[in-house]
GROMACS .gro file of C-alpha atoms in nm:
model
  435
    1MET     CA    1   2.818  -2.557  -0.318
    2HIS     CA    2   2.701  -2.339  -0.604
    3GLU     CA    3   2.701  -1.964  -0.562
    4ASP     CA    4   2.328  -1.931  -0.636
    5GLU     CA    5   2.237  -2.206  -0.391
    6PRO     CA    6   2.055  -2.078  -0.080
    7VAL     CA    7   2.254  -2.098   0.240
    8THR     CA    8   2.062  -2.234   0.536
    9THR     CA    9   2.169  -2.173   0.892
   10PRO     CA   10   2.065  -2.362   1.204
   11HIS     CA   11   1.913  -2.038   1.337
   12ALA     CA   12   1.691  -1.980   1.036
   13ARG     CA   13   1.393  -2.119   1.229
   14PRO     CA   14   1.329  -2.081   1.602
   15HIS     CA   15   1.369  -2.377   1.832
   16PRO     CA   16   1.047  -2.575   1.900
   17LEU     CA   17   1.070  -2.483   2.269
   18THR     CA   18   1.096  -2.115   2.175
   19ARG     CA   19   0.792  -2.140   1.949
   20HIS     CA   20   0.600  -2.315   2.228
   21LEU     CA   21   0.689  -2.040   2.476
   22GLN     CA   22   0.589  -1.771   2.227
   23ARG     CA   23   0.254  -1.933   2.164
   24SER     CA   24   0.194  -1.978   2.536
   25THR     CA   25   0.282  -1.615   2.604
   26GLN     CA   26   0.049  -1.498   2.329
   27ARG     CA   27  -0.235  -1.707   2.472
   28VAL     CA   28  -0.178  -1.568   2.821
   29ARG     CA   29  -0.173  -1.209   2.690
   30ALA     CA   30  -0.486  -1.269   2.488
   31PHE     CA   31  -0.663  -1.406   2.795
   32ASP     CA   32  -0.542  -1.106   2.998
   33ARG     CA   33  -0.681  -0.863   2.739
   34ARG     CA   34  -1.018  -1.038   2.742
   35HIS     CA   35  -1.041  -1.087   3.122
   36PRO     CA   36  -0.812  -0.838   3.300
   37LEU     CA   37  -0.993  -0.867   3.635
   38VAL     CA   38  -0.947  -1.244   3.644
   39TRP     CA   39  -0.572  -1.214   3.592
   40ASP     CA   40  -0.539  -0.934   3.847
   41THR     CA   41  -0.734  -1.138   4.102
   42LEU     CA   42  -0.514  -1.443   4.052
   43VAL     CA   43  -0.192  -1.240   4.084
   44THR     CA   44  -0.321  -1.059   4.392
   45ALA     CA   45  -0.438  -1.383   4.555
   46PHE     CA   46  -0.094  -1.538   4.503
   47PHE     CA   47   0.089  -1.251   4.672
   48VAL     CA   48  -0.170  -1.222   4.951
   49ILE     CA   49  -0.107  -1.587   5.036
   50ALA     CA   50   0.270  -1.531   5.018
   51ALA     CA   51   0.246  -1.220   5.241
   52LEU     CA   52   0.027  -1.395   5.498
   53THR     CA   53   0.256  -1.696   5.497
   54ASP     CA   54   0.553  -1.473   5.573
   55GLY     CA   55   0.346  -1.288   5.833
   56ALA     CA   56   0.268  -1.614   6.010
   57GLY     CA   57   0.619  -1.621   6.152
   58GLY     CA   58   0.889  -1.601   5.886
   59TRP     CA   59   0.916  -1.224   5.918
   60ARG     CA   60   1.085  -1.260   6.260
   61ASN     CA   61   1.403  -1.398   6.096
   62THR     CA   62   1.481  -1.056   5.942
   63ALA     CA   63   1.293  -0.818   6.172
   64ALA     CA   64   1.462  -0.556   6.384
   65ASN     CA   65   1.183  -0.599   6.642
   66PRO     CA   66   1.044  -0.955   6.646
   67ASP     CA   67   0.804  -0.869   6.930
   68VAL     CA   68   0.548  -0.689   6.714
   69ALA     CA   69   0.196  -0.821   6.781
   70GLN     CA   70   0.045  -1.065   6.528
   71GLY     CA   71  -0.263  -0.850   6.462
   72PRO     CA   72  -0.071  -0.552   6.315
   73ILE     CA   73   0.145  -0.797   6.117
   74VAL     CA   74  -0.163  -0.944   5.946
   75VAL     CA   75  -0.304  -0.596   5.872
   76MET     CA   76   0.029  -0.478   5.729
   77SER     CA   77   0.064  -0.799   5.523
   78LEU     CA   78  -0.277  -0.734   5.368
   79GLY     CA   79  -0.188  -0.366   5.314
   80LEU     CA   80   0.124  -0.469   5.122
   81SER     CA   81  -0.051  -0.725   4.897
   82VAL     CA   82  -0.420  -0.646   4.847
   83PRO     CA   83  -0.353  -0.313   4.663
   84LEU     CA   84  -0.206  -0.519   4.378
   85LEU     CA   85  -0.566  -0.566   4.264
   86TRP     CA   86  -0.568  -0.201   4.150
   87ARG     CA   87  -0.211  -0.183   4.018
   88ARG     CA   88  -0.320  -0.135   3.655
   89ARG     CA   89  -0.629   0.078   3.705
   90HIS     CA   90  -0.494   0.306   3.983
   91PRO     CA   91  -0.122   0.234   4.023
   92LEU     CA   92  -0.033   0.553   4.211
   93TYR     CA   93  -0.309   0.500   4.466
   94ALA     CA   94  -0.204   0.139   4.512
   95LEU     CA   95   0.159   0.245   4.557
   96ALA     CA   96   0.055   0.512   4.808
   97VAL     CA   97  -0.126   0.255   5.024
   98MET     CA   98   0.167   0.014   5.006
   99THR     CA   99   0.417   0.293   5.086
  100ALA     CA  100   0.218   0.394   5.391
  101THR     CA  101   0.210   0.031   5.503
  102THR     CA  102   0.585  -0.001   5.443
  103THR     CA  103   0.643   0.311   5.653
  104ALA     CA  104   0.446   0.152   5.937
  105SER     CA  105   0.638  -0.175   5.896
  106ASN     CA  106   0.971   0.006   5.913
  107TRP     CA  107   0.860   0.218   6.209
  108THR     CA  108   0.758  -0.084   6.414
  109GLY     CA  109   1.074  -0.273   6.320
  110ALA     CA  110   0.884  -0.564   6.160
  111TRP     CA  111   1.062  -0.504   5.828
  112LEU     CA  112   0.815  -0.729   5.645
  113GLN     CA  113   0.954  -0.891   5.331
  114ALA     CA  114   0.615  -0.834   5.169
  115ALA     CA  115   0.726  -0.472   5.120
  116LEU     CA  116   0.908  -0.595   4.812
  117ILE     CA  117   0.568  -0.648   4.644
  118GLN     CA  118   0.539  -0.273   4.593
  119PHE     CA  119   0.810  -0.295   4.324
  120ILE     CA  120   0.557  -0.476   4.106
  121VAL     CA  121   0.352  -0.155   4.114
  122VAL     CA  122   0.668   0.048   4.041
  123PHE     CA  123   0.730  -0.173   3.738
  124THR     CA  124   0.371  -0.116   3.621
  125ILE     CA  125   0.413   0.261   3.656
  126ALA     CA  126   0.736   0.256   3.452
  127LEU     CA  127   0.568   0.035   3.194
  128ARG     CA  128   0.233   0.210   3.150
  129LEU     CA  129   0.230   0.566   3.285
  130PRO     CA  130   0.418   0.874   3.160
  131LEU     CA  131   0.781   0.872   3.266
  132ARG     CA  132   0.736   1.187   3.474
  133THR     CA  133   0.515   0.978   3.706
  134LEU     CA  134   0.829   0.796   3.818
  135GLY     CA  135   0.923   1.112   4.010
  136ALA     CA  136   0.611   1.074   4.225
  137ALA     CA  137   0.688   0.706   4.274
  138ALA     CA  138   1.045   0.790   4.381
  139ALA     CA  139   0.912   1.052   4.622
  140MET     CA  140   0.685   0.789   4.778
  141ALA     CA  141   0.987   0.567   4.844
  142VAL     CA  142   1.159   0.833   5.059
  143PRO     CA  143   0.938   0.825   5.374
  144PRO     CA  144   0.986   0.452   5.449
  145MET     CA  145   1.364   0.488   5.411
  146ALA     CA  146   1.372   0.806   5.619
  147VAL     CA  147   1.172   0.644   5.898
  148CYS     CA  148   1.397   0.337   5.891
  149ALA     CA  149   1.714   0.549   5.900
  150PHE     CA  150   1.578   0.755   6.189
  151THR     CA  151   1.453   0.459   6.394
  152TYR     CA  152   1.735   0.208   6.329
  153PRO     CA  153   2.031   0.413   6.203
  154ARG     CA  154   2.290   0.138   6.255
  155ASP     CA  155   2.139  -0.164   6.076
  156SER     CA  156   1.891  -0.014   5.832
  157TRP     CA  157   2.138   0.110   5.572
  158ASP     CA  158   2.276  -0.231   5.475
  159GLN     CA  159   1.953  -0.423   5.520
  160LEU     CA  160   1.686  -0.186   5.382
  161ILE     CA  161   1.789   0.152   5.246
  162VAL     CA  162   2.064   0.061   4.997
  163PRO     CA  163   1.886  -0.257   4.872
  164GLN     CA  164   1.563  -0.060   4.831
  165ILE     CA  165   1.737   0.210   4.626
  166TRP     CA  166   1.899  -0.049   4.402
  167SER     CA  167   1.572  -0.242   4.369
  168PHE     CA  168   1.385   0.075   4.272
  169LEU     CA  169   1.645   0.161   4.005
  170VAL     CA  170   1.662  -0.190   3.861
  171VAL     CA  171   1.285  -0.233   3.848
  172THR     CA  172   1.242   0.112   3.693
  173LEU     CA  173   1.502   0.042   3.424
  174ALA     CA  174   1.343  -0.298   3.354
  175GLY     CA  175   1.002  -0.135   3.310
  176ILE     CA  176   1.143   0.129   3.076
  177ALA     CA  177   1.328  -0.137   2.875
  178VAL     CA  178   1.015  -0.349   2.836
  179ARG     CA  179   0.817  -0.039   2.747
  180SER     CA  180   1.069   0.059   2.481
  181ARG     CA  181   1.060  -0.291   2.340
  182GLN     CA  182   0.681  -0.286   2.325
  183ASP     CA  183   0.682   0.056   2.157
  184HIS     CA  184   0.935  -0.067   1.903
  185THR     CA  185   0.731  -0.379   1.833
  186ARG     CA  186   0.414  -0.173   1.802
  187ALA     CA  187   0.587   0.063   1.559
  188LEU     CA  188   0.703  -0.233   1.351
  189VAL     CA  189   0.350  -0.376   1.346
  190GLU     CA  190   0.205  -0.041   1.241
  191ARG     CA  191   0.470  -0.003   0.974
  192ALA     CA  192   0.398  -0.352   0.844
  193HIS     CA  193   0.027  -0.268   0.838
  194ARG     CA  194   0.095   0.055   0.648
  195LEU     CA  195   0.312  -0.134   0.400
  196GLU     CA  196   0.034  -0.388   0.348
  197VAL     CA  197  -0.217  -0.108   0.289
  198GLU     CA  198   0.022   0.066   0.049
  199ARG     CA  199   0.086  -0.265  -0.129
  200ASP     CA  200  -0.288  -0.323  -0.169
  201GLN     CA  201  -0.334   0.034  -0.291
  202GLN     CA  202  -0.051  -0.002  -0.539
  203ALA     CA  203  -0.201  -0.328  -0.661
  204GLN     CA  204  -0.539  -0.160  -0.704
  205LEU     CA  205  -0.384   0.133  -0.889
  206ALA     CA  206  -0.187  -0.102  -1.111
  207ALA     CA  207  -0.500  -0.307  -1.181
  208ALA     CA  208  -0.697   0.009  -1.263
  209ALA     CA  209  -0.420   0.133  -1.491
  210GLU     CA  210  -0.405  -0.207  -1.662
  211ARG     CA  211  -0.781  -0.211  -1.707
  212THR     CA  212  -0.764   0.136  -1.859
  213ARG     CA  213  -0.484   0.029  -2.092
  214ILE     CA  214  -0.671  -0.284  -2.200
  215ALA     CA  215  -0.992  -0.087  -2.252
  216ARG     CA  216  -0.800   0.163  -2.464
  217GLU     CA  217  -0.640  -0.110  -2.673
  218MET     CA  218  -0.971  -0.293  -2.714
  219HIS     CA  219  -1.140   0.028  -2.822
  220ASP     CA  220  -0.871   0.102  -3.079
  221ILE     CA  221  -0.869  -0.251  -3.218
  222ILE     CA  222  -1.241  -0.321  -3.222
  223GLY     CA  223  -1.355   0.031  -3.309
  224HIS     CA  224  -1.128   0.069  -3.608
  225ASN     CA  225  -1.171  -0.278  -3.752
  226LEU     CA  226  -1.546  -0.282  -3.709
  227SER     CA  227  -1.570   0.055  -3.879
  228VAL     CA  228  -1.368  -0.081  -4.170
  229ILE     CA  229  -1.580  -0.398  -4.183
  230THR     CA  230  -1.900  -0.193  -4.173
  231GLY     CA  231  -1.782   0.025  -4.459
  232LEU     CA  232  -1.679  -0.278  -4.665
  233ALA     CA  233  -2.010  -0.452  -4.596
  234ASP     CA  234  -2.210  -0.146  -4.699
  235GLY     CA  235  -2.004  -0.105  -5.015
  236GLY     CA  236  -2.027  -0.476  -5.093
  237SER     CA  237  -2.403  -0.485  -5.055
  238TYR     CA  238  -2.435  -0.178  -5.281
  239ALA     CA  239  -2.207  -0.329  -5.546
  240ALA     CA  240  -2.352  -0.680  -5.528
  241ALA     CA  241  -2.627  -0.610  -5.783
  242LYS     CA  242  -2.414  -0.416  -6.032
  243SER     CA  243  -2.061  -0.551  -5.988
  244PRO     CA  244  -2.030  -0.897  -5.834
  245GLU     CA  245  -1.650  -0.876  -5.865
  246ARG     CA  246  -1.639  -0.567  -5.643
  247ALA     CA  247  -1.866  -0.743  -5.395
  248ALA     CA  248  -1.631  -1.040  -5.385
  249GLN     CA  249  -1.336  -0.807  -5.326
  250ALA     CA  250  -1.527  -0.645  -5.040
  251LEU     CA  251  -1.593  -0.987  -4.885
  252ASP     CA  252  -1.226  -1.077  -4.913
  253ALA     CA  253  -1.131  -0.749  -4.748
  254ILE     CA  254  -1.385  -0.815  -4.470
  255GLY     CA  255  -1.227  -1.155  -4.408
  256THR     CA  256  -0.876  -1.010  -4.401
  257THR     CA  257  -0.975  -0.731  -4.166
  258SER     CA  258  -1.162  -0.971  -3.938
  259ARG     CA  259  -0.866  -1.205  -3.915
  260GLN     CA  260  -0.636  -0.913  -3.840
  261ALA     CA  261  -0.870  -0.791  -3.563
  262LEU     CA  262  -0.892  -1.139  -3.415
  263ALA     CA  263  -0.515  -1.176  -3.422
  264GLU     CA  264  -0.467  -0.843  -3.241
  265LEU     CA  265  -0.734  -0.930  -2.984
  266ARG     CA  266  -0.582  -1.273  -2.926
  267ARG     CA  267  -0.241  -1.117  -2.879
  268LEU     CA  268  -0.383  -0.867  -2.630
  269LEU     CA  269  -0.581  -1.125  -2.433
  270ASP     CA  270  -0.298  -1.378  -2.425
  271VAL     CA  271  -0.097  -1.137  -2.213
  272LEU     CA  272  -0.365  -1.162  -1.944
  273ARG     CA  273  -0.337  -1.539  -1.915
  274ASP     CA  274  -0.116  -1.686  -1.645
  275ASP     CA  275  -0.020  -1.976  -1.872
  276ALA     CA  276   0.041  -1.758  -2.176
  277PRO     CA  277   0.348  -1.859  -2.376
  278GLU     CA  278   0.647  -1.633  -2.379
  279ALA     CA  279   0.579  -1.550  -2.742
  280ALA     CA  280   0.258  -1.378  -2.640
  281HIS     CA  281   0.452  -1.139  -2.423
  282LEU     CA  282   0.709  -1.077  -2.693
  283ALA     CA  283   0.462  -1.024  -2.981
  284PRO     CA  284   0.532  -0.683  -3.139
  285GLN     CA  285   0.280  -0.401  -3.116
  286PRO     CA  286   0.194  -0.190  -3.422
  287ALA     CA  287   0.469   0.057  -3.510
  288LEU     CA  288   0.530   0.340  -3.757
  289THR     CA  289   0.619   0.090  -4.028
  290ASP     CA  290   0.261  -0.044  -4.005
  291LEU     CA  291   0.105   0.290  -4.095
  292ALA     CA  292   0.113   0.210  -4.464
  293HIS     CA  293  -0.084  -0.111  -4.409
  294LEU     CA  294  -0.332   0.079  -4.192
  295ILE     CA  295  -0.385   0.348  -4.454
  296ASP     CA  296  -0.423   0.088  -4.731
  297GLY     CA  297  -0.696  -0.080  -4.530
  298VAL     CA  298  -0.884   0.248  -4.491
  299ARG     CA  299  -0.849   0.318  -4.862
  300ALA     CA  300  -0.996  -0.024  -4.936
  301VAL     CA  301  -1.312   0.080  -4.756
  302GLY     CA  302  -1.351   0.376  -4.989
  303LEU     CA  303  -1.198   0.666  -4.796
  304PRO     CA  304  -0.936   0.847  -5.007
  305VAL     CA  305  -0.630   0.904  -4.790
  306HIS     CA  306  -0.323   1.103  -4.890
  307SER     CA  307  -0.017   1.040  -4.670
  308THR     CA  308   0.322   1.206  -4.647
  309VAL     CA  309   0.620   1.116  -4.432
  310ASN     CA  310   0.896   1.368  -4.362
  311GLY     CA  311   1.205   1.239  -4.193
  312ASP     CA  312   1.431   0.937  -4.185
  313PHE     CA  313   1.161   0.675  -4.150
  314GLY     CA  314   1.204   0.505  -4.485
  315PRO     CA  315   1.083   0.150  -4.543
  316GLY     CA  316   1.278   0.012  -4.248
  317PRO     CA  317   1.242   0.061  -3.875
  318ALA     CA  318   1.188   0.405  -3.730
  319PRO     CA  319   1.486   0.601  -3.599
  320ALA     CA  320   1.614   0.507  -3.255
  321PRO     CA  321   1.476   0.812  -3.068
  322VAL     CA  322   1.121   0.705  -3.162
  323THR     CA  323   1.071   0.439  -2.898
  324ALA     CA  324   0.826   0.151  -2.933
  325GLY     CA  325   0.577   0.317  -2.699
  326ARG     CA  326   0.582   0.639  -2.899
  327GLN     CA  327   0.540   0.449  -3.224
  328LEU     CA  328   0.236   0.269  -3.082
  329THR     CA  329   0.090   0.603  -2.970
  330VAL     CA  330   0.135   0.753  -3.318
  331TYR     CA  331  -0.020   0.445  -3.478
  332ARG     CA  332  -0.323   0.444  -3.247
  333VAL     CA  333  -0.385   0.817  -3.287
  334VAL     CA  334  -0.379   0.790  -3.666
  335GLN     CA  335  -0.600   0.482  -3.647
  336GLU     CA  336  -0.855   0.658  -3.424
  337ALA     CA  337  -0.855   0.974  -3.637
  338LEU     CA  338  -0.919   0.778  -3.958
  339THR     CA  339  -1.185   0.570  -3.782
  340ASN     CA  340  -1.364   0.889  -3.677
  341THR     CA  341  -1.350   1.010  -4.035
  342LEU     CA  342  -1.510   0.684  -4.152
  343LYS     CA  343  -1.783   0.721  -3.890
  344HIS     CA  344  -1.859   1.091  -3.907
  345GLY     CA  345  -1.698   1.230  -4.220
  346GLY     CA  346  -1.980   1.160  -4.463
  347PRO     CA  347  -1.976   0.991  -4.804
  348ASP     CA  348  -1.756   1.248  -4.983
  349ALA     CA  349  -1.488   1.291  -4.718
  350THR     CA  350  -1.117   1.268  -4.787
  351ALA     CA  351  -0.831   1.248  -4.539
  352THR     CA  352  -0.469   1.354  -4.520
  353VAL     CA  353  -0.205   1.206  -4.291
  354ASP     CA  354   0.120   1.399  -4.243
  355VAL     CA  355   0.395   1.246  -4.028
  356SER     CA  356   0.720   1.427  -3.968
  357TYR     CA  357   1.022   1.345  -3.756
  358GLY     CA  358   1.296   1.580  -3.646
  359ASP     CA  359   1.512   1.679  -3.352
  360GLY     CA  360   1.202   1.803  -3.174
  361GLY     CA  361   1.029   1.465  -3.180
  362VAL     CA  362   0.739   1.330  -3.383
  363THR     CA  363   0.453   1.539  -3.520
  364VAL     CA  364   0.142   1.388  -3.676
  365GLU     CA  365  -0.144   1.576  -3.833
  366VAL     CA  366  -0.458   1.406  -3.961
  367THR     CA  367  -0.716   1.620  -4.138
  368ASP     CA  368  -1.032   1.542  -4.329
  369THR     CA  369  -1.290   1.725  -4.535
  370GLY     CA  370  -1.589   1.551  -4.382
  371THR     CA  371  -1.909   1.743  -4.322
  372GLY     CA  372  -2.077   1.492  -4.098
  373GLY     CA  373  -2.383   1.493  -4.315
  374GLY     CA  374  -2.454   1.863  -4.266
  375ALA     CA  375  -2.394   2.183  -4.463
  376PRO     CA  376  -2.035   2.304  -4.456
  377ASP     CA  377  -2.130   2.659  -4.362
  378SER     CA  378  -2.373   2.569  -4.088
  379ARG     CA  379  -2.279   2.646  -3.726
  380THR     CA  380  -2.522   2.380  -3.611
  381SER     CA  381  -2.341   2.128  -3.828
  382ARG     CA  382  -2.007   2.224  -3.674
  383GLU     CA  383  -2.138   2.186  -3.319
  384GLY     CA  384  -2.300   1.857  -3.411
  385ARG     CA  385  -1.974   1.721  -3.549
  386ARG     CA  386  -1.791   1.836  -3.237
  387GLY     CA  387  -2.046   1.661  -3.016
  388ARG     CA  388  -2.038   1.340  -3.215
  389ARG     CA  389  -1.662   1.320  -3.223
  390GLU     CA  390  -1.576   1.443  -2.875
  391HIS     CA  391  -1.850   1.298  -2.659
  392THR     CA  392  -1.916   0.954  -2.801
  393GLY     CA  393  -1.706   0.658  -2.692
  394ARG     CA  394  -1.352   0.667  -2.557
  395GLY     CA  395  -1.168   0.763  -2.874
  396LEU     CA  396  -1.055   1.117  -2.791
  397THR     CA  397  -1.003   1.029  -2.424
  398GLY     CA  398  -0.782   0.737  -2.522
  399MET     CA  399  -0.576   0.956  -2.756
  400ARG     CA  400  -0.521   1.215  -2.483
  401GLU     CA  401  -0.423   0.948  -2.230
  402ARG     CA  402  -0.170   0.796  -2.467
  403THR     CA  403  -0.027   1.138  -2.544
  404ALA     CA  404   0.003   1.233  -2.177
  405LEU     CA  405   0.212   0.922  -2.108
  406TYR     CA  406   0.498   1.068  -2.311
  407GLY     CA  407   0.454   1.436  -2.225
  408GLY     CA  408   0.307   1.521  -2.566
  409THR     CA  409   0.028   1.748  -2.681
  410LEU     CA  410  -0.290   1.662  -2.870
  411ASP     CA  411  -0.522   1.909  -3.037
  412ALA     CA  412  -0.848   1.789  -3.190
  413GLY     CA  413  -1.133   1.997  -3.326
  414PRO     CA  414  -1.313   2.124  -3.635
  415ARG     CA  415  -1.118   2.308  -3.899
  416PRO     CA  416  -1.212   2.664  -3.992
  417GLU     CA  417  -1.451   2.689  -4.284
  418PRO     CA  418  -1.369   2.681  -4.563
  419PRO     CA  419  -1.246   2.410  -4.612
  420GLY     CA  420  -1.410   2.269  -4.296
  421GLY     CA  421  -1.369   1.916  -4.171
  422TRP     CA  422  -1.176   1.790  -3.873
  423ARG     CA  423  -0.817   1.815  -3.760
  424VAL     CA  424  -0.613   1.607  -3.515
  425ARG     CA  425  -0.260   1.718  -3.438
  426LEU     CA  426  -0.023   1.513  -3.220
  427HIS     CA  427   0.326   1.610  -3.105
  428LEU     CA  428   0.549   1.381  -2.903
  429PRO     CA  429   0.881   1.528  -2.782
  430LYS     CA  430   1.204   1.342  -2.836
  431ASP     CA  431   1.281   1.080  -2.574
  432THR     CA  432   1.559   1.242  -2.368
  433GLU     CA  433   1.662   0.905  -2.221
  434THR     CA  434   1.740   0.761  -2.562
  435PRO     CA  435   2.092   0.830  -2.689
   0.00000   0.00000   0.00000
């Protein structure tokens, strides 16, 4: 047998007879919950018949006084059995009636065997009522034994008193054991229900987080690429009449950007498919090494961008402390900042991207000189740019959410005038879990 092969035991599944008994018990309990009076009536009728049958003559075999009249025997038999009808609704009252009848039975010397029926009520009290109620039930058992010991001191101890004490203790312990088992089962059911609720809540939270992540990625991909395509289309249409070569270059750039956007969207959506190939899950996300390609694409639209990189990035992969998630965050923040400059910066805007890496983590600063179409020294223009950039779309919200995932800080707002424009500053601390 292989080590990873599951081991099956003959007790892994219950026996068919056990399953049948469990199903039958569940059906009986369900019927009892729906029709409690019917079940109580059937149980009471059974013991009434048994008590009357014993009272018809069988009681004389164990009685201390077999000459008791038949009339009192019938009344006492009914007094020991009929109260079972109220054993669940008023168990103490039922036990009180049965105890009084048992006292009369012991006093007359009939010693009816139907007196044992009262232990069903004792079991119900131990099962359903507070445990302190057992003290009252024990107190009710004293008078019949006292009367029996006083009336028949020689024979009553072996035949009634000691067996009744043991019966009371055994029935009480059985009721407590069943009660404990029911409480334990109920606690397990409640715990399982809570775990199911927590599982559903966790699934909902995970789905909401995934939807937020997908919406953020879709916004970054579509928003940036459409802005680039729009700028290229506007420039191409303007240059079509004067410089067909520039128009053709714009169309080529539009095609390249569109294919890139489609590839990124396909890679994002493939992850959501159940039958997605493994390559879709392993496809790399944009990293710091892709910033140059991003900036070149923005320059192709017509936005002058000056970029500087301080640190050990180089042409190869980023240093080890800059994890893939942090690299994606830096990439998306730069992408969103440049996209906002394309949208709101105006025709004469320029941008600067400064990326630096050190022991303190990664710091990115993206600034532009855009005026948003207004006068540089106008307060109204500044508030208008703030409103357009902060309250339209999900760009700034997405940047803040990405930054918060890694405990970083993000500052975005207009620059003081002069020179004016907009500034986005991102700082991601060094990943302490990375060696």
